[in-house]
PDB file of C-alpha atoms in Angstrom:
ATOM      1  CA  MET Z   1       1.274  12.113  23.551  1.00 65.00           C
ATOM      2  CA  THR Z   2       2.733  15.278  22.055  1.00 71.00           C
ATOM      3  CA  ASN Z   3       4.662  17.713  24.232  1.00 77.00           C
ATOM      4  CA  ALA Z   4       1.979  20.378  23.821  1.00 81.00           C
ATOM      5  CA  LEU Z   5      -0.761  17.956  24.850  1.00 80.00           C
ATOM      6  CA  ALA Z   6       1.303  16.715  27.801  1.00 72.00           C
ATOM      7  CA  ASP Z   7       1.798  20.339  28.916  1.00 73.00           C
ATOM      8  CA  ASP Z   8      -1.936  21.019  28.659  1.00 75.00           C
ATOM      9  CA  VAL Z   9      -2.802  17.895  30.645  1.00 73.00           C
ATOM     10  CA  GLY Z  10      -0.180  18.717  33.265  1.00 69.00           C
ATOM     11  CA  GLN Z  11      -1.617  22.182  33.811  1.00 75.00           C
ATOM     12  CA  VAL Z  12      -4.937  20.709  34.933  1.00 79.00           C
ATOM     13  CA  LEU Z  13      -3.538  17.688  36.783  1.00 79.00           C
ATOM     14  CA  TRP Z  14      -3.963  17.879  40.559  1.00 85.00           C
ATOM     15  CA  VAL Z  15      -1.969  15.439  42.644  1.00 87.00           C
ATOM     16  CA  GLY Z  16      -1.567  14.559  46.294  1.00 90.00           C
ATOM     17  CA  PHE Z  17       0.707  12.137  48.088  1.00 92.00           C
ATOM     18  CA  HIS Z  18       0.778   9.895  51.140  1.00 93.00           C
ATOM     19  CA  GLY Z  19       3.228  10.411  53.957  1.00 94.00           C
ATOM     20  CA  THR Z  20       5.165  13.380  55.277  1.00 95.00           C
ATOM     21  CA  SER Z  21       7.827  13.688  52.583  1.00 94.00           C
ATOM     22  CA  VAL Z  22       7.410  14.328  48.878  1.00 93.00           C
ATOM     23  CA  PRO Z  23       8.299  11.235  46.819  1.00 94.00           C
ATOM     24  CA  GLU Z  24      11.235  11.634  44.417  1.00 96.00           C
ATOM     25  CA  ARG Z  25       9.059  10.953  41.363  1.00 94.00           C
ATOM     26  CA  LEU Z  26       6.670  13.730  42.370  1.00 92.00           C
ATOM     27  CA  ARG Z  27       9.614  16.074  43.004  1.00 94.00           C
ATOM     28  CA  ALA Z  28      10.809  15.384  39.462  1.00 94.00           C
ATOM     29  CA  GLN Z  29       7.324  15.986  38.038  1.00 88.00           C
ATOM     30  CA  ILE Z  30       7.079  19.298  39.905  1.00 89.00           C
ATOM     31  CA  ALA Z  31      10.533  20.359  38.683  1.00 90.00           C
ATOM     32  CA  ALA Z  32       9.545  19.486  35.115  1.00 86.00           C
ATOM     33  CA  ALA Z  33       6.244  21.397  35.464  1.00 82.00           C
ATOM     34  CA  GLU Z  34       4.299  18.201  34.715  1.00 84.00           C
ATOM     35  CA  VAL Z  35       1.651  18.872  37.360  1.00 86.00           C
ATOM     36  CA  GLY Z  36      -0.489  21.936  37.844  1.00 85.00           C
ATOM     37  CA  VAL Z  37      -1.305  21.677  41.551  1.00 88.00           C
ATOM     38  CA  VAL Z  38       0.030  19.669  44.476  1.00 90.00           C
ATOM     39  CA  VAL Z  39      -2.499  19.299  47.282  1.00 91.00           C
ATOM     40  CA  VAL Z  40      -0.991  19.156  50.771  1.00 91.00           C
ATOM     41  CA  PHE Z  41      -3.274  17.730  53.438  1.00 92.00           C
ATOM     42  CA  LYS Z  42      -2.976  17.674  57.214  1.00 91.00           C
ATOM     43  CA  ARG Z  43      -1.746  14.082  56.943  1.00 91.00           C
ATOM     44  CA  ASN Z  44       1.281  15.378  55.009  1.00 94.00           C
ATOM     45  CA  LEU Z  45       2.432  17.692  57.806  1.00 93.00           C
ATOM     46  CA  VAL Z  46       4.525  16.966  60.847  1.00 92.00           C
ATOM     47  CA  VAL Z  47       3.423  19.018  63.840  1.00 87.00           C
ATOM     48  CA  GLN Z  48       6.030  19.761  66.472  1.00 86.00           C
ATOM     49  CA  VAL Z  49       4.924  20.946  69.888  1.00 88.00           C
ATOM     50  CA  VAL Z  50       7.480  22.918  71.857  1.00 83.00           C
TER      51      VAL Z  50
END
């Protein structure tokens, strides 16, 4: 895949993740602008009651 095509695909790629911390691979993809949107769901949040 060419860099231009990879950039175009990344701009429309929506990703989510399991758990409450962002996996290292996803962090790297975000830093490299390889994904367009990261969806954060309720299951990804830690709620603290004080």
